[in-house]
XYZ file of C-alpha atoms in Angstrom:
405
model
C 9.561 61.952 67.706
C 8.715 62.585 71.361
C 11.240 63.122 74.089
C 10.386 59.763 75.656
C 10.830 57.989 72.352
C 14.162 59.704 71.836
C 15.287 58.490 75.223
C 14.359 54.976 74.070
C 16.994 54.953 71.321
C 19.625 52.203 71.709
C 22.821 53.451 73.277
C 26.360 52.173 73.568
C 25.512 51.033 77.078
C 23.292 48.265 75.672
C 26.201 46.117 74.620
C 28.604 47.049 77.399
C 26.787 48.222 80.517
C 28.621 50.285 83.078
C 28.604 49.433 86.767
C 25.805 51.954 87.284
C 23.727 50.400 84.500
C 24.250 46.867 85.760
C 23.211 47.704 89.318
C 19.415 47.802 88.684
C 19.383 44.034 88.280
C 20.088 43.655 91.994
C 16.950 45.377 93.300
C 14.719 46.722 90.557
C 12.620 49.804 91.347
C 14.383 50.041 94.713
C 12.360 47.115 96.043
C 8.922 48.647 95.413
C 7.718 45.511 93.620
C 9.475 42.819 95.657
C 6.116 41.549 96.933
C 4.938 40.526 93.446
C 8.220 39.333 91.895
C 8.678 35.621 91.218
C 12.031 34.079 90.438
C 13.003 32.307 87.257
C 12.516 29.611 86.126
C 8.795 30.322 85.902
C 6.942 28.291 83.312
C 3.543 29.827 84.014
C 2.423 33.446 84.087
C -0.172 34.831 86.482
C -1.878 38.211 86.649
C -0.634 38.894 90.183
C 3.072 38.167 89.723
C 5.880 39.255 87.412
C 9.020 37.312 86.552
C 12.194 38.836 87.931
C 13.781 38.744 84.482
C 10.957 40.913 83.127
C 11.133 43.364 86.035
C 14.915 43.621 85.695
C 14.593 44.264 81.961
C 11.986 46.965 82.580
C 14.019 48.629 85.336
C 17.197 48.623 83.257
C 15.257 50.186 80.372
C 13.852 52.877 82.666
C 17.208 53.772 84.215
C 19.254 53.613 81.046
C 16.924 54.831 78.307
C 13.974 56.689 79.822
C 14.965 58.413 83.045
C 18.747 58.697 83.047
C 18.350 62.476 83.410
C 16.994 62.249 86.950
C 17.639 58.678 88.200
C 21.242 58.758 89.360
C 23.446 55.919 88.187
C 25.772 56.672 91.116
C 22.953 56.226 93.632
C 22.023 52.946 92.003
C 25.643 51.793 92.052
C 26.268 52.604 95.715
C 22.873 51.310 96.842
C 21.653 54.653 98.193
C 18.621 54.768 95.899
C 15.775 53.697 98.162
C 12.047 53.410 97.625
C 11.575 56.584 99.674
C 13.915 58.613 97.451
C 12.476 57.129 94.250
C 8.813 57.603 95.228
C 8.558 61.359 94.404
C 9.893 60.611 90.924
C 7.524 57.733 90.189
C 4.763 59.804 88.496
C 7.292 60.987 85.916
C 8.784 57.503 85.544
C 5.370 55.989 84.875
C 4.372 58.795 82.519
C 7.460 58.194 80.408
C 6.908 54.440 80.429
C 3.302 54.903 79.331
C 4.314 57.349 76.592
C 7.024 55.046 75.261
C 4.596 52.112 75.208
C 2.016 54.146 73.316
C 4.635 55.124 70.728
C 5.666 51.472 70.333
C 2.043 50.432 69.834
C 1.632 53.042 67.098
C 4.944 52.625 65.269
C 6.420 49.197 64.336
C 9.916 50.663 64.081
C 9.742 52.035 67.627
C 8.391 48.651 68.749
C 11.360 46.927 67.121
C 13.833 49.177 68.940
C 11.981 48.660 72.203
C 12.276 44.910 71.812
C 16.024 45.265 71.200
C 16.401 47.314 74.377
C 14.335 45.002 76.568
C 15.835 41.862 75.090
C 12.748 39.713 74.632
C 9.100 39.673 73.623
C 8.314 38.380 77.101
C 9.726 41.521 78.703
C 7.695 43.715 76.332
C 4.517 41.753 77.072
C 5.109 42.239 80.803
C 5.331 46.058 80.592
C 1.564 46.724 80.965
C 1.500 44.407 83.973
C 4.593 46.154 85.331
C 2.869 49.525 84.988
C -0.196 48.132 86.752
C 1.928 46.904 89.637
C 3.651 50.285 89.899
C 0.269 52.041 90.020
C -0.754 49.698 92.837
C 2.517 49.980 94.773
C 0.992 51.852 97.765
C -1.361 48.909 98.295
C 1.250 46.149 98.183
C 2.608 46.867 101.670
C -0.968 46.938 102.975
C -1.626 43.593 101.291
C 1.403 42.073 103.020
C 0.155 43.402 106.349
C -3.246 41.920 105.487
C -1.586 38.524 104.960
C 0.085 38.718 108.368
C -3.189 39.729 109.986
C -4.961 36.702 108.485
C -2.679 34.444 110.539
C -4.103 35.953 113.720
C -7.799 35.842 112.789
C -9.329 33.076 114.861
C -12.931 32.963 113.662
C -13.825 31.710 110.200
C -16.560 34.327 109.853
C -14.074 37.115 110.547
C -11.671 35.621 108.012
C -14.457 35.500 105.440
C -15.284 39.156 106.082
C -11.616 40.067 105.665
C -11.378 38.227 102.353
C -14.512 39.904 101.039
C -12.934 43.299 101.794
C -10.458 42.694 98.971
C -11.281 44.299 95.568
C -12.828 41.151 94.062
C -14.592 43.203 91.363
C -11.183 44.327 90.039
C -9.458 41.016 89.143
C -6.050 42.486 88.068
C -5.739 44.469 91.304
C -7.060 41.582 93.405
C -4.489 39.303 91.787
C -1.608 41.601 92.780
C -2.887 42.044 96.334
C -3.577 38.355 96.937
C -0.120 37.487 95.645
C 1.513 40.004 97.990
C -0.590 38.749 100.902
C 0.106 35.068 100.177
C 3.774 35.457 101.073
C 2.763 36.071 104.671
C 0.016 33.456 105.071
C 1.269 30.536 107.153
C -1.748 28.245 106.768
C -3.031 28.243 103.171
C -5.449 25.388 103.950
C -7.555 27.587 106.206
C -7.639 30.238 103.505
C -8.907 27.718 100.939
C -11.619 26.304 103.205
C -12.885 29.825 103.887
C -12.903 30.621 100.171
C -14.939 27.460 99.524
C -17.498 28.473 102.169
C -17.840 31.908 100.603
C -18.138 30.371 97.133
C -20.832 27.931 98.232
C -19.182 25.026 96.446
C -15.771 23.347 96.224
C -15.634 23.233 92.420
C -13.074 25.406 90.699
C -15.862 26.976 88.612
C -17.644 28.165 91.764
C -14.422 29.549 93.215
C -13.693 31.451 90.012
C -17.238 32.797 89.677
C -17.219 34.112 93.234
C -14.173 36.243 92.422
C -11.614 34.165 94.317
C -9.773 32.879 91.259
C -6.849 35.229 92.104
C -6.415 33.353 95.403
C -5.777 30.084 93.558
C -3.551 31.857 91.041
C -1.526 33.336 93.906
C -1.124 29.918 95.520
C -0.004 28.397 92.226
C 2.441 31.258 91.670
C 3.937 30.811 95.133
C 4.178 27.059 94.643
C 6.041 27.720 91.390
C 8.260 30.232 93.166
C 9.677 27.477 95.384
C 11.285 25.737 92.396
C 14.284 28.083 92.137
C 15.183 27.207 95.740
C 15.404 23.492 94.998
C 19.090 23.112 94.151
C 19.985 20.000 96.169
C 23.284 19.261 94.378
C 26.750 19.504 95.881
C 27.884 19.014 99.475
C 27.319 22.669 100.378
C 23.732 22.971 99.181
C 21.578 24.881 101.669
C 19.561 21.869 102.760
C 17.530 23.851 105.312
C 16.383 26.252 102.602
C 15.562 23.355 100.274
C 13.556 21.537 102.932
C 11.611 24.696 103.806
C 10.838 25.242 100.125
C 9.611 21.657 99.759
C 7.446 21.999 102.845
C 5.968 25.276 101.574
C 5.287 23.720 98.168
C 3.566 20.798 99.882
C 1.380 23.016 102.069
C 0.245 25.085 99.097
C -0.463 22.088 96.866
C -2.280 20.089 99.548
C -4.416 23.112 100.439
C -5.634 23.189 96.842
C -5.853 19.525 95.894
C -7.217 18.466 99.278
C -10.277 20.713 99.144
C -10.908 22.098 95.658
C -12.490 19.863 93.026
C -10.363 20.532 89.971
C -11.843 19.559 86.638
C -9.843 17.116 84.580
C -7.969 18.939 81.859
C -8.589 22.396 83.329
C -5.884 25.047 83.289
C -5.377 24.946 87.057
C -5.162 21.141 87.034
C -2.624 21.228 84.187
C -0.475 23.780 86.017
C -0.548 21.725 89.222
C 0.479 18.612 87.330
C 3.334 20.413 85.582
C 4.633 21.991 88.800
C 4.549 18.624 90.588
C 6.557 17.142 87.733
C 9.133 19.952 87.790
C 9.683 19.738 91.547
C 9.908 15.937 91.461
C 12.429 16.012 88.624
C 14.672 18.342 90.636
C 14.586 16.154 93.744
C 14.710 12.666 92.183
C 18.437 12.639 91.221
C 19.412 13.656 94.750
C 17.265 10.922 96.289
C 19.084 8.355 94.157
C 22.415 9.564 95.584
C 21.472 9.214 99.262
C 22.433 5.550 99.715
C 25.708 5.767 97.700
C 26.684 8.834 99.751
C 25.979 6.970 103.002
C 28.078 4.014 101.867
C 31.059 6.127 100.816
C 30.893 8.426 103.841
C 30.653 5.700 106.506
C 32.799 2.962 104.936
C 36.343 2.500 106.198
C 39.185 2.327 103.691
C 40.544 -1.161 102.983
C 43.962 0.134 103.969
C 43.675 1.329 107.592
C 46.838 3.400 107.202
C 45.280 5.348 104.334
C 41.901 5.799 106.001
C 40.716 9.396 105.727
C 37.473 11.155 106.486
C 35.722 12.428 103.358
C 34.088 15.517 104.824
C 32.322 16.469 101.599
C 30.689 13.063 101.214
C 29.856 12.987 104.916
C 28.062 16.338 104.648
C 26.331 15.213 101.453
C 25.128 12.046 103.189
C 23.718 13.961 106.176
C 22.039 16.466 103.858
C 20.619 13.630 101.784
C 19.049 11.981 104.829
C 17.474 15.291 105.882
C 16.107 15.761 102.364
C 14.759 12.209 102.309
C 12.935 12.780 105.601
C 11.357 15.949 104.206
C 10.266 14.122 101.059
C 8.606 11.520 103.287
C 6.486 14.265 104.874
C 5.702 15.891 101.506
C 5.356 12.833 99.276
C 1.601 13.320 98.816
C 2.409 16.432 96.743
C 5.217 14.830 94.738
C 5.603 12.152 92.091
C 8.439 10.288 93.784
C 6.833 7.240 95.390
C 8.923 4.520 93.725
C 12.248 6.372 94.066
C 11.486 7.397 97.636
C 10.429 3.904 98.740
C 13.674 2.460 97.390
C 15.862 5.134 98.997
C 13.983 4.925 102.297
C 14.341 1.150 102.549
C 17.940 0.912 101.374
C 19.092 3.795 103.558
C 17.851 1.933 106.650
C 19.801 -1.187 105.665
C 22.936 0.806 104.849
C 22.849 2.796 108.086
C 22.319 -0.249 110.293
C 25.169 -2.103 108.589
C 27.663 0.780 108.800
C 26.719 1.686 112.352
C 27.342 -1.884 113.501
C 30.671 -2.002 111.679
C 31.793 1.306 113.141
C 30.756 0.220 116.629
C 32.938 -2.864 116.192
C 35.802 -0.666 114.976
C 35.481 1.752 117.903
C 35.821 -1.191 120.280
C 39.129 -2.022 118.622
C 40.347 1.582 118.241
C 38.548 3.812 120.768
C 40.931 6.724 120.193
C 40.680 6.749 116.395
C 39.214 10.208 115.499
C 38.177 9.138 111.982
C 36.120 6.201 113.217
C 34.629 8.368 115.955
C 33.613 11.076 113.472
C 32.004 8.509 111.184
C 30.100 6.997 114.064
C 28.863 10.404 115.245
C 27.689 11.234 111.717
C 26.014 7.849 111.369
C 24.171 8.304 114.654
C 22.992 11.730 113.510
C 21.663 10.195 110.287
C 19.964 7.432 112.264
C 18.248 10.057 114.427
C 16.748 11.630 111.302
C 16.040 8.367 109.445
C 14.676 6.401 112.425
C 14.012 8.359 115.619
C 15.688 10.025 118.592
C 15.242 6.948 120.834
C 17.185 4.763 118.425
C 19.932 7.380 118.217
C 20.170 7.502 122.025
C 20.490 3.722 122.080
C 23.374 3.951 119.612
C 25.086 6.641 121.688
C 24.880 4.419 124.774
C 26.228 1.512 122.723
C 29.176 3.638 121.687
C 29.936 4.646 125.279
C 29.740 0.984 126.326
C 32.012 -0.055 123.466
C 34.640 2.527 124.444
C 34.494 1.474 128.098
C 34.772 -2.194 127.240
C 37.874 -1.561 125.183
């Protein structure tokens, strides 16, 4: 058996990895492939992107079983292994990967051991794509720079020329490069309209035939890659990150559905429908909690002596209102109309009621810090839910109420 195949034998580290063996999961291949990695969960696979779980499995296999003789576990553990230090070793890394894959293709027993080391059939299936991405690694940084440059191209003709400079006759490479570039493109709509002009027609068949199918795949992959950011549960959820992810999802989806004529039942249409469903299912439970959170956060205790500010619920209520406002702007790309309409209407009623009650209470107890904090939070929610003018009116009403008392 070859040296590479011998290095692929299972070791004791498989069951109980050391700190050095566990480190590769943090930044596989020293960040060389960050531009084409998508986060789990990822229901759909695309030629230009690789799931993080598959890249992590491949990197762990390389470090532990293939190249432990020259990739230092200590450098991985202390974070000193950089892309620059790994680059001179990449030809040997890729040669060993290719050799091990060839052995697995030729020998079922070697293939069985390889599956045990990688942990899943999915990770094995991703190895050829992983090798392709590693071969193309010098171009990924250029593709990201290309994406940034697209944002500054003013003329549509110049943008069209730039897009045609991509390797459209090499679909696997084009897929990787368009995916890397898409991360940097701020206005996907302009990209789609230019692609349609170059294709001569807005149908998905025309776009695919003209070689720009990887552009749509990249947009779908990036839309899918927003899903892992949508974790709107708990009072300390990063609501800014969630709202940015929703906005990015919306921009990508609207750029496609607003201009491309997708055929009913096509693969792209099915993926879009499934992604819309997944995103909506993540957001819907949180939308249902917005009004209850407002009520609990802004309602005074029945026993004034036991009245306390629930900071967690107050933060959850503010976050919920911000999320609801973002959903309003992105609702055309979501399947949340009924839930949103109910939350939007009821939140207005709840806020107006609690703001009036707290204004009355501040007149009676102008020095009460709990009432004051609730009123400030309610005014902030009203600014997001209604508008800044209404919030300013409420602030003046509060000042007048305190003076009158």
